[in-house]
Tab-separated table of C-alpha atoms in Angstrom:
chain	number	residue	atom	x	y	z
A	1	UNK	CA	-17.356	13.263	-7.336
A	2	UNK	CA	-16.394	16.058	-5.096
A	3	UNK	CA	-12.904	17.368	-5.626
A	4	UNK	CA	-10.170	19.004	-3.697
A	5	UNK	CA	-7.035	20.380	-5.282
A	6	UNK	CA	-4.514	22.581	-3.659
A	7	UNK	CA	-1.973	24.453	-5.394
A	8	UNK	CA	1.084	24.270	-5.400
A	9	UNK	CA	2.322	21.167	-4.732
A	10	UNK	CA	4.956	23.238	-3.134
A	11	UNK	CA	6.320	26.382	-1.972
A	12	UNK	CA	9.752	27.513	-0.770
A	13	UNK	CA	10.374	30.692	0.923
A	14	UNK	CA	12.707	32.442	2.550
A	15	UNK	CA	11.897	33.836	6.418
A	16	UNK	CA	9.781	36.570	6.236
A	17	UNK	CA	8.794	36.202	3.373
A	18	UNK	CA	5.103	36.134	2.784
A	19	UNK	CA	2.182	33.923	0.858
A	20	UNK	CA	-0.680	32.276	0.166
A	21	UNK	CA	-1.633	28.657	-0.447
A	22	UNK	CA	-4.796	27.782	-2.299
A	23	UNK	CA	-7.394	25.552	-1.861
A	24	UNK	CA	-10.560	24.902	-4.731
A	25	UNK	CA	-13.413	22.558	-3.949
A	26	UNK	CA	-16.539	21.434	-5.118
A	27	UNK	CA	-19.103	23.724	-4.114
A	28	UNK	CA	-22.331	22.158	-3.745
A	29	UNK	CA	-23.497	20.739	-0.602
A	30	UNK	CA	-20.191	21.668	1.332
A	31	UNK	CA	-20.830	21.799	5.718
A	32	UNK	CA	-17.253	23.152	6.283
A	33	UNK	CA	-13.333	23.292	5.076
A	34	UNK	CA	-10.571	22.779	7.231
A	35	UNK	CA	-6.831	23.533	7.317
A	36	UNK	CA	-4.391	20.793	8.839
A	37	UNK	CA	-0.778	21.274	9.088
A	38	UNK	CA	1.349	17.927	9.123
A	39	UNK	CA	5.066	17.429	10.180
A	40	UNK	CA	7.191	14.701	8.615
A	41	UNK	CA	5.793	10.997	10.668
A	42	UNK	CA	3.498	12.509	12.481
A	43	UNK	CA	-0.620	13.290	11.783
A	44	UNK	CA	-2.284	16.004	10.412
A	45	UNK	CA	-2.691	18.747	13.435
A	46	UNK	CA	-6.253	20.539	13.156
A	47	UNK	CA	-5.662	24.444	12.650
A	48	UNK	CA	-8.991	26.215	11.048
A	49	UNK	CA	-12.261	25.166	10.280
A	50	UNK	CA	-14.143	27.819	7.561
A	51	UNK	CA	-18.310	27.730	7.205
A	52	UNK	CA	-19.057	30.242	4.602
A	53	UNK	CA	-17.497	32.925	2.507
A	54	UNK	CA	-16.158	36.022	3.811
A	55	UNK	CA	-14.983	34.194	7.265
A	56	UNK	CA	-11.671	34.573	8.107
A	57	UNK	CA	-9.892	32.716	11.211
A	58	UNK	CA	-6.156	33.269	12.280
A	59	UNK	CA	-3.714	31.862	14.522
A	60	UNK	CA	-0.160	33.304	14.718
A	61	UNK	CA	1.452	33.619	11.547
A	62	UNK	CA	-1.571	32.230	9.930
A	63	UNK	CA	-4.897	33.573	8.014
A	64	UNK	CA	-7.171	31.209	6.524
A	65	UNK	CA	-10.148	32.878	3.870
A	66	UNK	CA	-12.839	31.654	2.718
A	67	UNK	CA	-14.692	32.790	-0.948
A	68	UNK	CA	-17.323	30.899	-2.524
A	69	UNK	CA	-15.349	28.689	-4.427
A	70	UNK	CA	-11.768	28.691	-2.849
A	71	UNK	CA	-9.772	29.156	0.323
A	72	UNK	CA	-6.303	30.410	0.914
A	73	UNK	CA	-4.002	29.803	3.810
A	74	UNK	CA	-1.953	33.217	4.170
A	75	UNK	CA	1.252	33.049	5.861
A	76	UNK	CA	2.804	36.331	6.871
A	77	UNK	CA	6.711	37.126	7.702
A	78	UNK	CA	6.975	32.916	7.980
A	79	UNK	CA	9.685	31.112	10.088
A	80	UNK	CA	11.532	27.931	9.125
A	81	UNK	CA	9.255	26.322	12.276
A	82	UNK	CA	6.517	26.645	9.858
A	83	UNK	CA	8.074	24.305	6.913
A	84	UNK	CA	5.180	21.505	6.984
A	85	UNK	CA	2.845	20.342	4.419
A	86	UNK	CA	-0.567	22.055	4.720
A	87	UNK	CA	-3.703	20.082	3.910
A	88	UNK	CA	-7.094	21.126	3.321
A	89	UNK	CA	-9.983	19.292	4.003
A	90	UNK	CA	-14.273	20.002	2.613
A	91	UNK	CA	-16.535	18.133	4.169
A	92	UNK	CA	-20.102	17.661	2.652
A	93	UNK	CA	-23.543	17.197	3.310
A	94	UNK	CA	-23.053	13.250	3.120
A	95	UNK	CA	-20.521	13.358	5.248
A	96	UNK	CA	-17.795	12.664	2.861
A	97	UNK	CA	-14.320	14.182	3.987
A	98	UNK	CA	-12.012	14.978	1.104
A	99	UNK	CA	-8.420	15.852	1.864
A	100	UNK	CA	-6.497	18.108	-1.267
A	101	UNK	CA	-2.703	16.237	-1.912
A	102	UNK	CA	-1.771	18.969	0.250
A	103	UNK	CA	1.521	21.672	-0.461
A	104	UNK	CA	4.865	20.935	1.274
A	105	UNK	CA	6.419	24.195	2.086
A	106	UNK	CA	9.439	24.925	3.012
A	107	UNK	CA	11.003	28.303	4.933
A	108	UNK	CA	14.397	28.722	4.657
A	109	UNK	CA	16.515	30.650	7.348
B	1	UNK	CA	-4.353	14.659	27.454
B	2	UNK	CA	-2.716	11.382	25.937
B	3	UNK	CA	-4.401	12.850	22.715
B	4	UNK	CA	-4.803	9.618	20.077
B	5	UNK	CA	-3.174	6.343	20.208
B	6	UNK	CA	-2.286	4.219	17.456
B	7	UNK	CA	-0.306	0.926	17.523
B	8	UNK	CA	1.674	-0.665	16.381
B	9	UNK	CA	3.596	2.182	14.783
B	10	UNK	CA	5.290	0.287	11.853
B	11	UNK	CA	4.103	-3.153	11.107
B	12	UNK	CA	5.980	-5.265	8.453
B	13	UNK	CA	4.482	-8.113	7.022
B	14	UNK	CA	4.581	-10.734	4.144
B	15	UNK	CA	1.627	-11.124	1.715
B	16	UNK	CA	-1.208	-12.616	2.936
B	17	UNK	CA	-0.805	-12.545	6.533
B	18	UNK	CA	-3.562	-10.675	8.463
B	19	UNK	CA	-3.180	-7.263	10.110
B	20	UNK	CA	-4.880	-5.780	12.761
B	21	UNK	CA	-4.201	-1.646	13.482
B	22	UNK	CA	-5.749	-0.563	16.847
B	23	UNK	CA	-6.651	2.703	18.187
B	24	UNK	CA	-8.287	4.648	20.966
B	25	UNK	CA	-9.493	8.064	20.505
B	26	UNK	CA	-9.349	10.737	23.340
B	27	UNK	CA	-11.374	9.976	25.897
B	28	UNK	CA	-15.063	11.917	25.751
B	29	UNK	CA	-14.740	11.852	22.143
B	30	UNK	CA	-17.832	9.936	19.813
B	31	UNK	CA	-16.712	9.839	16.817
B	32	UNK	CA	-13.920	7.681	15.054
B	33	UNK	CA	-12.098	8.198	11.944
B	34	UNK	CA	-10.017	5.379	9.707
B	35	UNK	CA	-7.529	7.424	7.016
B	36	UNK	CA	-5.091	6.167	4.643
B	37	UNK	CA	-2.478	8.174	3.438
B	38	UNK	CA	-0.162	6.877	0.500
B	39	UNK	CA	2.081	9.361	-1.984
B	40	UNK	CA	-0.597	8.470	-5.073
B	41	UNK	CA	-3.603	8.967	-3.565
B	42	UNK	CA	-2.867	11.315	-0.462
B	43	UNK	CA	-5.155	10.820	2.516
B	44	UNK	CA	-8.205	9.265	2.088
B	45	UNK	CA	-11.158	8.112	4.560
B	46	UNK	CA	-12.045	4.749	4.817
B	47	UNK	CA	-14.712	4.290	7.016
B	48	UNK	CA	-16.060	6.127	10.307
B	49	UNK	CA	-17.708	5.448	13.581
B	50	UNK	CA	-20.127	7.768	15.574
B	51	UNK	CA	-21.274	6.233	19.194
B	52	UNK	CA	-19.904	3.050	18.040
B	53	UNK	CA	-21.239	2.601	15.271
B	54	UNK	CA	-20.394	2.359	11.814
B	55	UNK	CA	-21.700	5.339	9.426
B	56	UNK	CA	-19.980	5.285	6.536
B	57	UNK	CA	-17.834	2.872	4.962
B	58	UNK	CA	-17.898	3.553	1.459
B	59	UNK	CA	-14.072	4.705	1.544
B	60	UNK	CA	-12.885	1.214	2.638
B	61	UNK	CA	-11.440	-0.485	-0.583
B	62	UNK	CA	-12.466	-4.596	-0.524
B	63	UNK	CA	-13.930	-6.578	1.410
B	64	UNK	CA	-10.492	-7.624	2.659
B	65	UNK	CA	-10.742	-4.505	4.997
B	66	UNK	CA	-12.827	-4.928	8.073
B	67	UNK	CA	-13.130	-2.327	11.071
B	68	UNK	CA	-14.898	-2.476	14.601
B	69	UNK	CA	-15.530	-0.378	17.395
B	70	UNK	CA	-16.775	-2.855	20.632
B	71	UNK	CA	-16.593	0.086	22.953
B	72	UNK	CA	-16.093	4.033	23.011
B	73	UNK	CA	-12.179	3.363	24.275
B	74	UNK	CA	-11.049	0.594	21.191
B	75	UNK	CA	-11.200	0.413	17.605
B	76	UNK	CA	-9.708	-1.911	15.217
B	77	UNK	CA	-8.865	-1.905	11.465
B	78	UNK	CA	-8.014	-5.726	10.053
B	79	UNK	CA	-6.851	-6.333	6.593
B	80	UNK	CA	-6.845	-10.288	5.766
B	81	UNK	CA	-5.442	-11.093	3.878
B	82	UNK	CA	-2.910	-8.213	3.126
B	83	UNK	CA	-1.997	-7.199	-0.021
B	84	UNK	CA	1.637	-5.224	-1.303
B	85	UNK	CA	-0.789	-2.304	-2.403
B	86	UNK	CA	-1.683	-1.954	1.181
B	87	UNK	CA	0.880	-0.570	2.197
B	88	UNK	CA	0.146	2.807	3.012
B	89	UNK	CA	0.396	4.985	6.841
B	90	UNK	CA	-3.053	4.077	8.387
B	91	UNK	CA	-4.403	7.183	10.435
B	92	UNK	CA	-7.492	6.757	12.990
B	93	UNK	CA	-8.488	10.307	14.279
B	94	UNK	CA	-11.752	11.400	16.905
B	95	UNK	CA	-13.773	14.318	17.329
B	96	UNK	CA	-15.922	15.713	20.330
B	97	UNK	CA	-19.302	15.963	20.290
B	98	UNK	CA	-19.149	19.504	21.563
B	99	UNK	CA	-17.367	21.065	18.618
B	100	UNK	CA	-20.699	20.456	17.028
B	101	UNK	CA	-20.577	21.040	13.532
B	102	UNK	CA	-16.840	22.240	13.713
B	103	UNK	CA	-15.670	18.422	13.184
B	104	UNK	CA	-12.311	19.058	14.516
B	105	UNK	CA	-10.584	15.390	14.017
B	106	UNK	CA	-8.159	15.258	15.852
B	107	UNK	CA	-5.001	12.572	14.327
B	108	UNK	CA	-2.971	10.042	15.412
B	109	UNK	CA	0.768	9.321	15.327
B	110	UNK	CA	-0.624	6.615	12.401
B	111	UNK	CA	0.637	3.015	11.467
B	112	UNK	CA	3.486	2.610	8.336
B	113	UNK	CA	1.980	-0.567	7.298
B	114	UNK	CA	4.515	-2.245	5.025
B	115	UNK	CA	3.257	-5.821	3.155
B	116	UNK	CA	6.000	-7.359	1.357
C-alpha cells in the first residue's frame, strides 16, 4: 500500500528561527507531491505541487524540495502567522491521493 | 471567487438517522473530491468525481456511504444509516482542468459530522 509519513508530528519554534519538515513516500508510480497548509476549522490550502527530484518551488517564507525518496518543506526566519499544520500529499499513477498525518507547528513570538 | 462550499457546517445527529453533506466546487472546475479527516486516521479520500462521474471509490468505507454528482454545480455525500464511528470533518475539494497534471484541489470549509 503506498505510504506517507511526515515527521515530526510537531515542531515548535521560536520567530526566526529556521527548519525543515519532512515528508517520505512510496516511490513507485508517484505523478506528483503536494504541500497543504491547514489552519485550525478550516481546509487544507494548496501551496506546492513537486514532479521530480531536484525541483524546488517557493513562496514567501517557504521552500519545498524534492529528492527521490523524500521532500522537505523549509521554513526560513518563520513568523507566528505561519503556526499551522502542514500536510503532504503523493499522488500515484492510479490516482490514489495519500495525505501524511501531517506536523502541527507552532512559532512562537 | 466564492471558492468551495460545503454545508451544513456541523451536523449533529443520533445513530441511525441518515445524513446528507452537500457541496459545490468552484465554478469551471471538473473534478470533485470527498475527504475525511478524523485524529486516527488523518485525511483520507473517499471517492472522486471527474465530469460527473464517479472514478474512484475505493476510499469510501461501506456500503452505508453513497455519493452523487447530478450536475457540474452539486454534489452530495449520504451516509444511511449513520454510525458513532462516522463522525469525522467531511471535506469535498475541486480542481481545474487547466492545472493539468498539477491537481491543485482546492478545499472546503468541511462538515464536523457528529453521530451520537
Amino acid at each position: 500500500e503506498d505510504q506517507v509519513t511526515q515527521s515530526p508530528e510537531a515542531l515548535r519554534l521560536q520567530e526566526g528561527e529556521s527548519s525543515s519538515l519532512n515528508c517520505s513516500y512510496t516511490v513507485s508510480g508517484l505523478r506528483g507531491l503536494f504541500w497543504y497548509r491547514q489552519d485550525p476549522g478550516k481546509g487544507p490550502e494548496f501551496l506546492f505541487t513537486l514532479y521530480s527530484a531536484g525541483e524546488e518551488k517557493e513562496k514567501e517564507r517557504l521552500k519545498a524540495t524534492l529528492t527521490k525518496k523524500e521532500s522537505f518543506l523549509h521554513i526560513t526566519a518563520p513568523k507566528p502567522e505561519d503556526s499551522a499544520t502542514y500536510l503532504c500529499a503523493a499522488r500515484y499513477n492510479n490516482n490514489d491521493m495519500r495525505f501524511g498525518a501531517g506536523t502541527r507547528l507552532t512559532v512562537k513570538p | 471567487d466564492a471558492g468551495v462550499i460545503q454545508s451544513p457546517r456541523h451536523e449533529v445527529t443520533e445513530m441511525g438517522q441518515e445524513v446528507t453533506l452537500r457541496c459545490k466546487p468552484i465554478s469551471g472546475h471538473n473534478s470533485l473530491f470527498w475527504y475525511r479527516q478524523t485524529m486516527m486516521r488523518g485525511l483520507e479520500l473517499l471517492i472522486y468525481f471527474n465530469n460527473n462521474v464517479p472514478i474512484d471509490d475505493s476510499g469510501m468505507p461501506e456500503d452505508r456511504f453513497s455519493a452523487k454528482m447530478p450536475n457540474a454545480s452539486f454534489s452530495t455525500l449520504k451516509i444511511q444509516p449513520s454510525e458513532p464511528r462516522d463522525s469525522a470533518v467531511y471535506f469535498c475539494a475541486s480542481s481545474s482542468p487547466w492545472t493539468g497534471a498539477s491537481y491543485e484541489q482546492y478545499f472546503g470549509p468541511g462538515t464536523r459530522l457528529t453521530v451520537t
